[in-house]
PDB file of C-alpha atoms in Angstrom:
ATOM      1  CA  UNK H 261     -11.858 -11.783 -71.753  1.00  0.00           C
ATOM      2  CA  UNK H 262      -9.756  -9.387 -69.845  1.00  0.00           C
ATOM      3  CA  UNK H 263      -7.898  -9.319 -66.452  1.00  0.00           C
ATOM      4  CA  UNK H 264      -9.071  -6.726 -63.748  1.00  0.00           C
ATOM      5  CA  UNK H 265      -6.745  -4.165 -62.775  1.00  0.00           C
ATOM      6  CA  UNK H 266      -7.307  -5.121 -59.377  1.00  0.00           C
ATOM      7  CA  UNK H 267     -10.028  -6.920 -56.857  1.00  0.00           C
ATOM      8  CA  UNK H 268     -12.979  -5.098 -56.134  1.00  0.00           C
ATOM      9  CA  UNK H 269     -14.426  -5.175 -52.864  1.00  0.00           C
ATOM     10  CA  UNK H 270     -17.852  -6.468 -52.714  1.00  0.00           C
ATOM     11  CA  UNK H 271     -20.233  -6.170 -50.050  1.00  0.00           C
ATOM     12  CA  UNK H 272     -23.889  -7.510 -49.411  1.00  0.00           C
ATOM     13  CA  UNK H 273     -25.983  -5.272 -47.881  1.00  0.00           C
ATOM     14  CA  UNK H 274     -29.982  -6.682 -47.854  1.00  0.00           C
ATOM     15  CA  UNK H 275     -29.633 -10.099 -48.376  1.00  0.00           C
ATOM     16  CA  UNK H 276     -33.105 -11.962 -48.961  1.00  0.00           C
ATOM     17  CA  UNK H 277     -33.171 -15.726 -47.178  1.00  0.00           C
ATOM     18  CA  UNK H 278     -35.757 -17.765 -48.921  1.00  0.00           C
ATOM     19  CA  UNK H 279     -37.393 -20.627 -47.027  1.00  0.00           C
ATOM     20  CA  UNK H 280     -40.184 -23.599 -46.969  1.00  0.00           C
ATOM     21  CA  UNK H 281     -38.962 -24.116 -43.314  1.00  0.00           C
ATOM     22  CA  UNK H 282     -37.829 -27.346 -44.865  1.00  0.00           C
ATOM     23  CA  UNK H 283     -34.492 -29.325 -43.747  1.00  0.00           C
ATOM     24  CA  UNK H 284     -32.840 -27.840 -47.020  1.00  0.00           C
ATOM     25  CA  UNK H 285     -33.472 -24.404 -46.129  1.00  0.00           C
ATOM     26  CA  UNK H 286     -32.167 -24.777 -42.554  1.00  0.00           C
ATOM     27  CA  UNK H 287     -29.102 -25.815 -44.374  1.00  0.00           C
ATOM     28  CA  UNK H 288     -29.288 -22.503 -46.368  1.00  0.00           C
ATOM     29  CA  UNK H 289     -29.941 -20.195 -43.320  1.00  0.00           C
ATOM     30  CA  UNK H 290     -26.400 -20.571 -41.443  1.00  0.00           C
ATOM     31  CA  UNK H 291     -24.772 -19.168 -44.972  1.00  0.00           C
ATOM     32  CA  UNK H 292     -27.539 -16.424 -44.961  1.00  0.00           C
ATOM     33  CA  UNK H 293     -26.298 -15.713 -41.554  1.00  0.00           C
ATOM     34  CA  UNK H 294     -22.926 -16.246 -41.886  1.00  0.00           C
ATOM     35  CA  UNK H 295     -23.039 -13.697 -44.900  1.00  0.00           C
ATOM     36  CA  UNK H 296     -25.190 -11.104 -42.885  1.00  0.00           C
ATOM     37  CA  UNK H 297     -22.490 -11.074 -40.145  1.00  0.00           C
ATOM     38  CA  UNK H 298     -19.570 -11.037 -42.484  1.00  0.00           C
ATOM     39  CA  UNK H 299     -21.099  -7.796 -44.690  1.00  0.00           C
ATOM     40  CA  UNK H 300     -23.057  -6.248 -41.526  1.00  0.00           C
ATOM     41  CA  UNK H 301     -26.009  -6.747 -43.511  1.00  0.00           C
ATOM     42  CA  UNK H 302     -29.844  -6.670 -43.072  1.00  0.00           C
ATOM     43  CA  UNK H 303     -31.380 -10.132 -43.114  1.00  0.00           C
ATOM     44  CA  UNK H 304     -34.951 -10.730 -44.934  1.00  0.00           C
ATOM     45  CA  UNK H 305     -36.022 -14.177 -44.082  1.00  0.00           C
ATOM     46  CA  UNK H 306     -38.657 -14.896 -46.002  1.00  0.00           C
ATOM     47  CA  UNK H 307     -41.954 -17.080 -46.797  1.00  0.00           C
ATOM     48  CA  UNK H 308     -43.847 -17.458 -49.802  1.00  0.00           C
ATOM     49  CA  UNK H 309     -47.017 -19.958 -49.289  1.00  0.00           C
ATOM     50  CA  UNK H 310     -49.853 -20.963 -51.651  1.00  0.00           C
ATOM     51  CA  UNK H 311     -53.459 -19.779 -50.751  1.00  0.00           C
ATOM     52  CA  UNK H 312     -55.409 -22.940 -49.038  1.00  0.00           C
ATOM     53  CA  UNK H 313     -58.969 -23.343 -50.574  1.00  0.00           C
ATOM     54  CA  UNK H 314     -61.617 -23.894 -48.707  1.00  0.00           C
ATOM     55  CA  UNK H 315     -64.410 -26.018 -50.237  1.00  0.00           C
ATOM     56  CA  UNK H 316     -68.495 -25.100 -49.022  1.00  0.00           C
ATOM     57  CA  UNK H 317     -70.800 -27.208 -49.762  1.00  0.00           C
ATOM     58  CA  UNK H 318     -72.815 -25.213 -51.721  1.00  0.00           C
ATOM     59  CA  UNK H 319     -69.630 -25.774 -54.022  1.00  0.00           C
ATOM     60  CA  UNK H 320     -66.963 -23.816 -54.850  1.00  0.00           C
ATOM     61  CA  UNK H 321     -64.770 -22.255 -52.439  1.00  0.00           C
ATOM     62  CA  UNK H 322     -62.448 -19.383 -51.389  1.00  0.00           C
ATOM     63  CA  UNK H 323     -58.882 -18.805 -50.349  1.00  0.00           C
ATOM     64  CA  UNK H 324     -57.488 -18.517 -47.361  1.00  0.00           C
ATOM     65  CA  UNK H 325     -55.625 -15.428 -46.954  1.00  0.00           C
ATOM     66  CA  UNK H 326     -55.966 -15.247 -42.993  1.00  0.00           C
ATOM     67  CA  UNK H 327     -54.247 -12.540 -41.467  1.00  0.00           C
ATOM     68  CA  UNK H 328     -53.452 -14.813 -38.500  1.00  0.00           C
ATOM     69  CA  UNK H 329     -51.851 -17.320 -41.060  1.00  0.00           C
ATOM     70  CA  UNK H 330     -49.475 -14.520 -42.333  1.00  0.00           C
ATOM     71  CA  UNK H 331     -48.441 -13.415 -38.872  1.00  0.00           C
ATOM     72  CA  UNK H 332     -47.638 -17.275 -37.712  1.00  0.00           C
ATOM     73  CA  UNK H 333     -45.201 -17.611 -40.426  1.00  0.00           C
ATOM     74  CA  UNK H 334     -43.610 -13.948 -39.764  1.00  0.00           C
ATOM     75  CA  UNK H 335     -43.398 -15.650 -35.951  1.00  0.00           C
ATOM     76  CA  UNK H 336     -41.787 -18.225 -36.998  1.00  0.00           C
ATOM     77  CA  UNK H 337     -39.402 -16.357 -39.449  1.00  0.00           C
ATOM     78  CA  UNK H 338     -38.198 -13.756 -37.057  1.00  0.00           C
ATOM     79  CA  UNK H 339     -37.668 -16.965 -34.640  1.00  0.00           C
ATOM     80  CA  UNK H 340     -35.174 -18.400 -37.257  1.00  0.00           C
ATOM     81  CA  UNK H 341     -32.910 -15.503 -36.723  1.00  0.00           C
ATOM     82  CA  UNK H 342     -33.743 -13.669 -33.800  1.00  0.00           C
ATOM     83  CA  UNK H 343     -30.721 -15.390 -31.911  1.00  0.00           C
ATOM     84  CA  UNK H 344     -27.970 -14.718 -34.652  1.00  0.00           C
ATOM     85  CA  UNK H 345     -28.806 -11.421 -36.439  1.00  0.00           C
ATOM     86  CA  UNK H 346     -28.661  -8.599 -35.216  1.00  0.00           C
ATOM     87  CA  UNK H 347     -30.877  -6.320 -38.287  1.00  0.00           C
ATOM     88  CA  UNK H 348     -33.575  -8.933 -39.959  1.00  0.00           C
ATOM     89  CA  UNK H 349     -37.008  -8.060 -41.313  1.00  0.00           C
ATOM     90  CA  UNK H 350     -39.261 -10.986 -41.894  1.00  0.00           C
ATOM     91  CA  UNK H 351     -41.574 -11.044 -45.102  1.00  0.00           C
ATOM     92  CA  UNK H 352     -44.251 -13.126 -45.739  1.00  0.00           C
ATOM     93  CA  UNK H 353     -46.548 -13.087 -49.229  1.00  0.00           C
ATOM     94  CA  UNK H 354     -49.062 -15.063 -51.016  1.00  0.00           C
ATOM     95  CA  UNK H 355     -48.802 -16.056 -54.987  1.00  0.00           C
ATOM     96  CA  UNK H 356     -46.019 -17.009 -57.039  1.00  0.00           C
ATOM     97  CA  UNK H 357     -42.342 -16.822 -55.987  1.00  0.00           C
ATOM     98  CA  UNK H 358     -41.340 -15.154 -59.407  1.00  0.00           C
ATOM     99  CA  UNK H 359     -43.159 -12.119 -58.387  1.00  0.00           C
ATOM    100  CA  UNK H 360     -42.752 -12.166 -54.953  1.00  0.00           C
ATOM    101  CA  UNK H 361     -38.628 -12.435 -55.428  1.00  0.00           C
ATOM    102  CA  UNK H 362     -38.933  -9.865 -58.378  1.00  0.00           C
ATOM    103  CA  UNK H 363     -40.688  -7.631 -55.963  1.00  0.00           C
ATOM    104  CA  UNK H 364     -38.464  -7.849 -52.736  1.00  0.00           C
ATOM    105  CA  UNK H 365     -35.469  -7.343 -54.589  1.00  0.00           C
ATOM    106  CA  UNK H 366     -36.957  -3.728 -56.084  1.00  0.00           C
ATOM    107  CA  UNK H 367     -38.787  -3.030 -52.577  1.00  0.00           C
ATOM    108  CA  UNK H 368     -35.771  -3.740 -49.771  1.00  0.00           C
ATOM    109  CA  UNK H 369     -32.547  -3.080 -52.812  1.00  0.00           C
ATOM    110  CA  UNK H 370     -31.745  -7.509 -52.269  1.00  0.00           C
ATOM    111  CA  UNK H 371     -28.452  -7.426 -53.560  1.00  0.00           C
ATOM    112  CA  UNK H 372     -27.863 -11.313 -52.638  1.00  0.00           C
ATOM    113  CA  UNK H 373     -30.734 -13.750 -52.474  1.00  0.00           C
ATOM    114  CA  UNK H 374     -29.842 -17.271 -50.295  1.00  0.00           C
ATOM    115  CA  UNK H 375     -31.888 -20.119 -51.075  1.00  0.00           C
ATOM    116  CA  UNK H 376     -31.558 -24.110 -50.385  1.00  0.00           C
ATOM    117  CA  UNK H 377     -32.601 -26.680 -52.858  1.00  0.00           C
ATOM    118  CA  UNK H 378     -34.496 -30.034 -52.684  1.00  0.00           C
ATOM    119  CA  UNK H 379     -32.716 -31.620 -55.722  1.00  0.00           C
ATOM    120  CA  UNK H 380     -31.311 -34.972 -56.040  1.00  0.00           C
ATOM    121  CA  UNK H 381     -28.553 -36.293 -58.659  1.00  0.00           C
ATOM    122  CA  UNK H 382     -29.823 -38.791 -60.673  1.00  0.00           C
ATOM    123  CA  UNK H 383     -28.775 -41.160 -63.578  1.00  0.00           C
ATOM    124  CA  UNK H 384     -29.771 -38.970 -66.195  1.00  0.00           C
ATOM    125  CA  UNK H 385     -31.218 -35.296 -64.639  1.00  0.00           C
ATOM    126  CA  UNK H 386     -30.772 -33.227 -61.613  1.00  0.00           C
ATOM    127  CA  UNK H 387     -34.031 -31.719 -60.117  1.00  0.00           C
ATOM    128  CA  UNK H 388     -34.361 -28.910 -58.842  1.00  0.00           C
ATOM    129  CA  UNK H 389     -37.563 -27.514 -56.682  1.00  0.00           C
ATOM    130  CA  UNK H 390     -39.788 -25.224 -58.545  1.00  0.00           C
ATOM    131  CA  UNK H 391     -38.879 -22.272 -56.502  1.00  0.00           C
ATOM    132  CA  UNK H 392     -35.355 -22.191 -56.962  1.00  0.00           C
ATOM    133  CA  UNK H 393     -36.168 -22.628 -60.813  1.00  0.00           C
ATOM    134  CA  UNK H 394     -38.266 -19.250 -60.701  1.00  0.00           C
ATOM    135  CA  UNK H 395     -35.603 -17.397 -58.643  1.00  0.00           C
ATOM    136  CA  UNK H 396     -33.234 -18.032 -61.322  1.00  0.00           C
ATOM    137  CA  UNK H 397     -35.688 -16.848 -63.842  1.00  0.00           C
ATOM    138  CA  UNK H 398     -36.263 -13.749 -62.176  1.00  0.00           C
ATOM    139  CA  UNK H 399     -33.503 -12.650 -59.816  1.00  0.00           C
ATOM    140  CA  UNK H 400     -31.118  -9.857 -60.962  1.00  0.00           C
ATOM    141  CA  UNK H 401     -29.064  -9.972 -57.974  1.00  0.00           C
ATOM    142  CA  UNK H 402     -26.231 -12.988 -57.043  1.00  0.00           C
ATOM    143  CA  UNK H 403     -27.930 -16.193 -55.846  1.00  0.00           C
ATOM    144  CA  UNK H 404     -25.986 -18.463 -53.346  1.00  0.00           C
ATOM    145  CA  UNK H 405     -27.677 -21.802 -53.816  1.00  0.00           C
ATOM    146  CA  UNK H 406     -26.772 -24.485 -51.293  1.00  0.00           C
ATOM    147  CA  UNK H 407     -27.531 -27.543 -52.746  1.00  0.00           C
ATOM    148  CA  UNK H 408     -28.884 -30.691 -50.731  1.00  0.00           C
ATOM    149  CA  UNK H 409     -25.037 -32.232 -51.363  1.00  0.00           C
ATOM    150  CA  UNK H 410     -23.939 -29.317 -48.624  1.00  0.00           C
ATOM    151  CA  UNK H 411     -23.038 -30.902 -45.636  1.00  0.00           C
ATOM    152  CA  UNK H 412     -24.724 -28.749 -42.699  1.00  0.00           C
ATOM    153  CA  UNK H 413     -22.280 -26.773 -40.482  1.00  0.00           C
ATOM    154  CA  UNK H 414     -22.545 -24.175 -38.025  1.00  0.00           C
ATOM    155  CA  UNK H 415     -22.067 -20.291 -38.838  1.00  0.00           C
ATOM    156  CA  UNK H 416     -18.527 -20.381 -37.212  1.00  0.00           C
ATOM    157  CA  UNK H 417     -17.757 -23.315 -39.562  1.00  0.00           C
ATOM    158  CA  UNK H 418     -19.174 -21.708 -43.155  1.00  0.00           C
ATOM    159  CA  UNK H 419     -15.480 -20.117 -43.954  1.00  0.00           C
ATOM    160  CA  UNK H 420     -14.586 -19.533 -47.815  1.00  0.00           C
ATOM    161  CA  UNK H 421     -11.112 -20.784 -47.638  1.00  0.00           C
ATOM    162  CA  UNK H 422     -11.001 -22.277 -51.251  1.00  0.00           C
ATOM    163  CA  UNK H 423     -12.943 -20.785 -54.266  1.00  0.00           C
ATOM    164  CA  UNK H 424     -13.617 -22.487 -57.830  1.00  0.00           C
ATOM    165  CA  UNK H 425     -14.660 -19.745 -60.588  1.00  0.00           C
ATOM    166  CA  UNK H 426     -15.578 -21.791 -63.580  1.00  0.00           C
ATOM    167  CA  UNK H 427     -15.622 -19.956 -66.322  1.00  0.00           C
ATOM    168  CA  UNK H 428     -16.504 -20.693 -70.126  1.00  0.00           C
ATOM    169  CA  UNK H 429     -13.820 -17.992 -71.431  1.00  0.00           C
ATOM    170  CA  UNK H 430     -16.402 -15.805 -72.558  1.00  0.00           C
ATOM    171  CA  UNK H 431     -17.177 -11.649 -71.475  1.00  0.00           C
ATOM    172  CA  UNK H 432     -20.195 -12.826 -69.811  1.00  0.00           C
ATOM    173  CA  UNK H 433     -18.303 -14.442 -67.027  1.00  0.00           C
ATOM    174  CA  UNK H 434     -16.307 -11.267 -66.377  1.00  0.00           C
ATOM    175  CA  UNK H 435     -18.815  -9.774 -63.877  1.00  0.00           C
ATOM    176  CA  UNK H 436     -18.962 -12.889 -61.901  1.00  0.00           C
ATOM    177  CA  UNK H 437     -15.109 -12.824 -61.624  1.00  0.00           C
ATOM    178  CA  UNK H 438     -15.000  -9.799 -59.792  1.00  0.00           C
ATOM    179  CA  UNK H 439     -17.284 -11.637 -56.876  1.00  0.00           C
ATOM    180  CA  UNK H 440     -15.002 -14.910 -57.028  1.00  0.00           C
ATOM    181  CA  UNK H 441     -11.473 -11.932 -56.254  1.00  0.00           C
ATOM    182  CA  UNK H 442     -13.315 -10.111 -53.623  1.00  0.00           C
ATOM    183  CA  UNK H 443     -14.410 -12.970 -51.867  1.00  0.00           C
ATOM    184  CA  UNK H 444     -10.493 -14.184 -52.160  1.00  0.00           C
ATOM    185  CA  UNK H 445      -9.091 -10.754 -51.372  1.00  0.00           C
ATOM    186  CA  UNK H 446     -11.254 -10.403 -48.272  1.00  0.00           C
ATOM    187  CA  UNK H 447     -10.374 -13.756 -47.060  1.00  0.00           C
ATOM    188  CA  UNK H 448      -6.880 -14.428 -48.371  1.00  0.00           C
ATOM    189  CA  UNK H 449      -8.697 -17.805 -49.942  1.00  0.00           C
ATOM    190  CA  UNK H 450      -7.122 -20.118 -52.271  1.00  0.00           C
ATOM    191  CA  UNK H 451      -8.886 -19.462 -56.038  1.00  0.00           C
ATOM    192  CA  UNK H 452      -9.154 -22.135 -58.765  1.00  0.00           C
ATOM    193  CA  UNK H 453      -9.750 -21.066 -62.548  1.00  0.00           C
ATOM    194  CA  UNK H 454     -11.460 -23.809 -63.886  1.00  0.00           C
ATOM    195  CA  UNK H 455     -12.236 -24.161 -67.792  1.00  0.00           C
ATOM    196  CA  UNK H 456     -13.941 -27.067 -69.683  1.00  0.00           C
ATOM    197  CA  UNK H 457     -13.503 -27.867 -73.070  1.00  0.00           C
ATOM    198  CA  UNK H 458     -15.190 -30.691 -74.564  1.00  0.00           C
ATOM    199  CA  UNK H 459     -13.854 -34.510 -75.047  1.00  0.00           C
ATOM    200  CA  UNK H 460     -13.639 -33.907 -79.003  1.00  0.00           C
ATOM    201  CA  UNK H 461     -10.762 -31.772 -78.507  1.00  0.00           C
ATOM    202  CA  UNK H 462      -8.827 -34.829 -77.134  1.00  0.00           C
ATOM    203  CA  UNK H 463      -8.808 -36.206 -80.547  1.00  0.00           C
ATOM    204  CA  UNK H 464      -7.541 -32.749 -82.284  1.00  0.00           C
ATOM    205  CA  UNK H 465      -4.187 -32.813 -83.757  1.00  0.00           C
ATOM    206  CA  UNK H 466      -3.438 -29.198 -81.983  1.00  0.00           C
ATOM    207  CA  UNK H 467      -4.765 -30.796 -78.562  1.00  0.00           C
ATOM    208  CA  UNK H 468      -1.734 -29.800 -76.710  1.00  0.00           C
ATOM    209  CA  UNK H 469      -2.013 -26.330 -77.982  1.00  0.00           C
ATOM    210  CA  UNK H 470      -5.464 -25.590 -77.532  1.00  0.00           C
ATOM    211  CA  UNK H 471      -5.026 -26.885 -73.745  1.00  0.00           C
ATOM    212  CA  UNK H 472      -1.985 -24.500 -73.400  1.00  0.00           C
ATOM    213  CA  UNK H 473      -4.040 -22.014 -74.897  1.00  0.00           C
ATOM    214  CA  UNK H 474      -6.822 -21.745 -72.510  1.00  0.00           C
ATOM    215  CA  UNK H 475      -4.723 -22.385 -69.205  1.00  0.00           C
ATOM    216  CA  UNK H 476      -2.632 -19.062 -70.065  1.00  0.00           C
ATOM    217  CA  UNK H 477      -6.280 -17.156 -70.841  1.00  0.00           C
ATOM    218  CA  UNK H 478      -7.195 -18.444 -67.673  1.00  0.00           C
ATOM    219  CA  UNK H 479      -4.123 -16.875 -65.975  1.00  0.00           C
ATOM    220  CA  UNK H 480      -5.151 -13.586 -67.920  1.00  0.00           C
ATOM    221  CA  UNK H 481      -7.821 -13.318 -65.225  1.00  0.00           C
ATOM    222  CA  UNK H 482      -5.669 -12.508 -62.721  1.00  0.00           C
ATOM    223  CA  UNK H 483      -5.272  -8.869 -61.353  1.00  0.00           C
ATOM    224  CA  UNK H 484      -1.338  -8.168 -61.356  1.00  0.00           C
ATOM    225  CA  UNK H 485      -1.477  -7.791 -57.753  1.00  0.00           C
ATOM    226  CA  UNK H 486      -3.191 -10.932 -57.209  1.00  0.00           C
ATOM    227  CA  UNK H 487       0.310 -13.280 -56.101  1.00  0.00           C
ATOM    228  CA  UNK H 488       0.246 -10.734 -52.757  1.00  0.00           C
ATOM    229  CA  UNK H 489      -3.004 -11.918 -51.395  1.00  0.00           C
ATOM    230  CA  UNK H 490      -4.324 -15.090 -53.044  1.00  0.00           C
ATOM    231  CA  UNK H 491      -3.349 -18.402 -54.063  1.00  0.00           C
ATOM    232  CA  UNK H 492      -3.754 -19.128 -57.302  1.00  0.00           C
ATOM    233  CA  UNK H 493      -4.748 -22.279 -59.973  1.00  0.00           C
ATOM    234  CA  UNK H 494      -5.098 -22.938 -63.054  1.00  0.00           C
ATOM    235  CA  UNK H 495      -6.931 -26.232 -64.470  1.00  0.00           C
ATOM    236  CA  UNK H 496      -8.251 -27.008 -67.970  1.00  0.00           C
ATOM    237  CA  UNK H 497     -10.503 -30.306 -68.241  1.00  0.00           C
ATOM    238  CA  UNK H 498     -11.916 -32.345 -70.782  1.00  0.00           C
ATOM    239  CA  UNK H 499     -15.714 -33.846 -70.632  1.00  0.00           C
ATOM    240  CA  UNK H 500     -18.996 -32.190 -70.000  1.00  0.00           C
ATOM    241  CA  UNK H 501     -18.766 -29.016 -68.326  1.00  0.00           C
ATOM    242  CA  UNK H 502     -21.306 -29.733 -65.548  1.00  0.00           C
ATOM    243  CA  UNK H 503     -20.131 -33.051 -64.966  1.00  0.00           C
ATOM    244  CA  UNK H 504     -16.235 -31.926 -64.651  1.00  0.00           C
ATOM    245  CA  UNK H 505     -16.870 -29.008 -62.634  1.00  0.00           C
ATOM    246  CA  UNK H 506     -19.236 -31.262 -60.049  1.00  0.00           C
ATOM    247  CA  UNK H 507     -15.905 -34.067 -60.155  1.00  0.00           C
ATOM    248  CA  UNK H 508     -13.348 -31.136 -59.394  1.00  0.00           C
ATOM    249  CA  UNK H 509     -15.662 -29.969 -56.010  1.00  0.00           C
ATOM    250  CA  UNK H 510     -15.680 -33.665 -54.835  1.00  0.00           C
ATOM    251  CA  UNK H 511     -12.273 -34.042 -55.498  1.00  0.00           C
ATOM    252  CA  UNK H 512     -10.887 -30.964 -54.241  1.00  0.00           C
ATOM    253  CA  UNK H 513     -13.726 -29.875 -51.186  1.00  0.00           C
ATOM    254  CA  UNK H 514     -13.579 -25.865 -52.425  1.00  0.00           C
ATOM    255  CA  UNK H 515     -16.132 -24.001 -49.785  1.00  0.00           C
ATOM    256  CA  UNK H 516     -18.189 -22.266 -52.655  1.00  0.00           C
ATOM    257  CA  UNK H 517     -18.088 -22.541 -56.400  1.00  0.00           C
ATOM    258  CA  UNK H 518     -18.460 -19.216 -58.397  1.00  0.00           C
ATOM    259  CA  UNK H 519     -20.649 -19.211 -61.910  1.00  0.00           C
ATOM    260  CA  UNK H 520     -21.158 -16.895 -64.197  1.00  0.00           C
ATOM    261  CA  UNK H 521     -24.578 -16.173 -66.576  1.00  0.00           C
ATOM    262  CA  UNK H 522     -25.387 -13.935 -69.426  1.00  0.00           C
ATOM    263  CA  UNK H 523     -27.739 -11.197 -69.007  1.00  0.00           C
ATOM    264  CA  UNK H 524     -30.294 -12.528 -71.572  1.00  0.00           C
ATOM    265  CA  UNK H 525     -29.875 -15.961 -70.413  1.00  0.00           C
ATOM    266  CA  UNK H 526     -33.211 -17.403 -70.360  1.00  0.00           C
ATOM    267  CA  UNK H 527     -34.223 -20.417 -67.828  1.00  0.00           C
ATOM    268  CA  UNK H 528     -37.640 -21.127 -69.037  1.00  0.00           C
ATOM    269  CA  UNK H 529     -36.752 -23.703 -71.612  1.00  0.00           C
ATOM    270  CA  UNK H 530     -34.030 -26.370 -71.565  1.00  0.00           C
ATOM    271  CA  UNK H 531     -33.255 -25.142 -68.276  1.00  0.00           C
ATOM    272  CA  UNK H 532     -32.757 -29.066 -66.901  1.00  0.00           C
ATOM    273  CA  UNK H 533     -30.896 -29.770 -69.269  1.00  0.00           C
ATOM    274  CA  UNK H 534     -28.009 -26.154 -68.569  1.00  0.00           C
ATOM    275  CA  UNK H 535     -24.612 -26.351 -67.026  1.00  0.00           C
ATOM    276  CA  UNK H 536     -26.195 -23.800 -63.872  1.00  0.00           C
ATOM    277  CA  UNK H 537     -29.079 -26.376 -63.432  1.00  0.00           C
ATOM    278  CA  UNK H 538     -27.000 -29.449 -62.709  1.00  0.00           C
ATOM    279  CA  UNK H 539     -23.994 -27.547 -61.184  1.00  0.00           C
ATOM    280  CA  UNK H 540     -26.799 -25.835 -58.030  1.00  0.00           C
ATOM    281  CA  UNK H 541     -27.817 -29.124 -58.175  1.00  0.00           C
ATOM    282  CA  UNK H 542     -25.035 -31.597 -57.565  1.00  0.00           C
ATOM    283  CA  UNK H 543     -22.247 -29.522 -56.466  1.00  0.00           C
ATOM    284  CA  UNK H 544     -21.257 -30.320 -52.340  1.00  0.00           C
ATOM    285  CA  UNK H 545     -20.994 -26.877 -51.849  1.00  0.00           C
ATOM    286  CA  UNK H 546     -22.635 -23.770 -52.186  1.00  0.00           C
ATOM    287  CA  UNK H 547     -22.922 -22.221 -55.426  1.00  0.00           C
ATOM    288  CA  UNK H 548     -22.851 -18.411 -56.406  1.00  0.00           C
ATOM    289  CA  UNK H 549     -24.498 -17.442 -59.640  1.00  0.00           C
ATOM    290  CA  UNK H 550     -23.955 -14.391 -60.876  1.00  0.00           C
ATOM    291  CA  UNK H 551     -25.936 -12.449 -63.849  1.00  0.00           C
ATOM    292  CA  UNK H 552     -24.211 -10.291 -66.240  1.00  0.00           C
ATOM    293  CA  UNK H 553     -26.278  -6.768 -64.918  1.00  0.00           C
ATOM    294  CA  UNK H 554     -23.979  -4.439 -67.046  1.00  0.00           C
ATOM    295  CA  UNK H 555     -25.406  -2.571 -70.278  1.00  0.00           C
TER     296      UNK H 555
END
């Protein structure tokens, strides 16, 4: 994996907001604001709801697809940001979220989608709601996922002042490094390189070496101009990857951990069981995945 020449800027244009109107997504919508009024962007706050039968007697039944029901929830979406957003179009559909997502991001160019979470950490598995498991299935665009860990803040208090990128070593993480320096660029913010490597390596006889190894690919990374307007680190653990990279954001309170995922990757089996699954889930901050998009 290669060092960029240099940070390149990024900026959001259409972001999408996703939202239940739950107590998890109200969490989500001061970073979808915060991130409209950073990038100037175009807010889409957004519903997707499930059609309500209605049983006869006669038996059997239809669904409700009232046009007064759609036009409530576009109320109530343009009332979420009316106050703090200056461009915002509300959207409202019936069906399932992976084509509804898939569909907005062709329709309105989404090139950031915001969603909040209703997992939990548990003993043995991190749950996730169904709808953020069919965004990552389907989105092609960065997803900021702010987990139910996220302490709720105001928009004037969602600053990026301290980044994590954790990053396997591989090409596939390249693409999300350029987010993790242009967020740091654009905000002078402090940037941690984070790499796992597993506990068997603590037993190897080259331990020391392999550790030295992957701290000075990790410093690869870096643009050579990065020393003028960053501050950055370099840490190797040992253990499992989504375990140590959840301990390091406790530990160290970064504002938004950076992840990176292959193009093919595929989240419709094992995907409880991924790095990305219990890292959205646990982490106590917001968490940007992004998908390898280049050919």
């Amino acid at each position: 994996m290669n060092s960029l020449a240099t940070s390149t800027a990024i900026s959001f244009k259409n972001i999408l907001f996703l939202t239940d109107f739950s107590d998890a997504s109200r969490t989500a919508l001061v970073y979808a604001l915060a991130f409209a009024r950073r990038h100037n962007a175009k807010l889409f706050p957004a519903h997707v709801y499930n059609a309500v039968p209605v049983a006869y007697p006669e038996g059997g039944g239809v669904y409700n697809f009232s046009p007064e029901t759609k036009q409530a929830n576009l109320e109530k979406l343009g009332n979420l940001v009316r106050r703090n957003c200056a461009s915002f179009q509300p959207l409202v559909t019936e069906g399932t979220m992976e084509y509804a997502v898939q569909h907005w991001i062709e329709e309105h160019g989404i090139d950031l989608v915001v969603i909040g979470t209703h997992g939990r950490r548990g003993v043995q598995r991190f749950l996730l709601g169904s709808a953020a498991e069919a965004i990552f299935r389907t989105a092609t665009c960065p997803v900021l996922t702010v987990g139910p860990h996220v302490a709720t803040k105001s928009c004037d208090e969602t600053r990026i002042d301290k980044i994590v990128f954790a990053t396997d070593l591989t090409r596939e993480s390249e693409y999300a490094l350029s987010y993790a320096l242009s967020f740091a660029h654009e905000r002078r913010a402090h940037v941690t390189f984070l790499h796992v490597i597993p506990n068997e390596v603590r037993h190897h006889l080259d331990h020391a070496r392999i550790v030295a190894f992957c701290r000075e690919e990790l410093r690869k990374l870096m643009p050579e101009d990065a020393q003028l307007w960053c501050e950055p680190d370099f840490r190797v653990e040992e253990g499992d990857a989504a375990e140590q990279i959840i301990n390091f954001a406790e530990r160290e309170f970064p504002d938004l951990v950076v992840l990176g995922l292959p193009r093919d990757k595929d989240f419709s089996t094992h995907f409880q069981t991924g790095v990305t699954y219990k890292v959205v889930s646990g982490a106590p901050c917001p968490v940007l995945t992004v998908r390898e998009m280049r050919k």
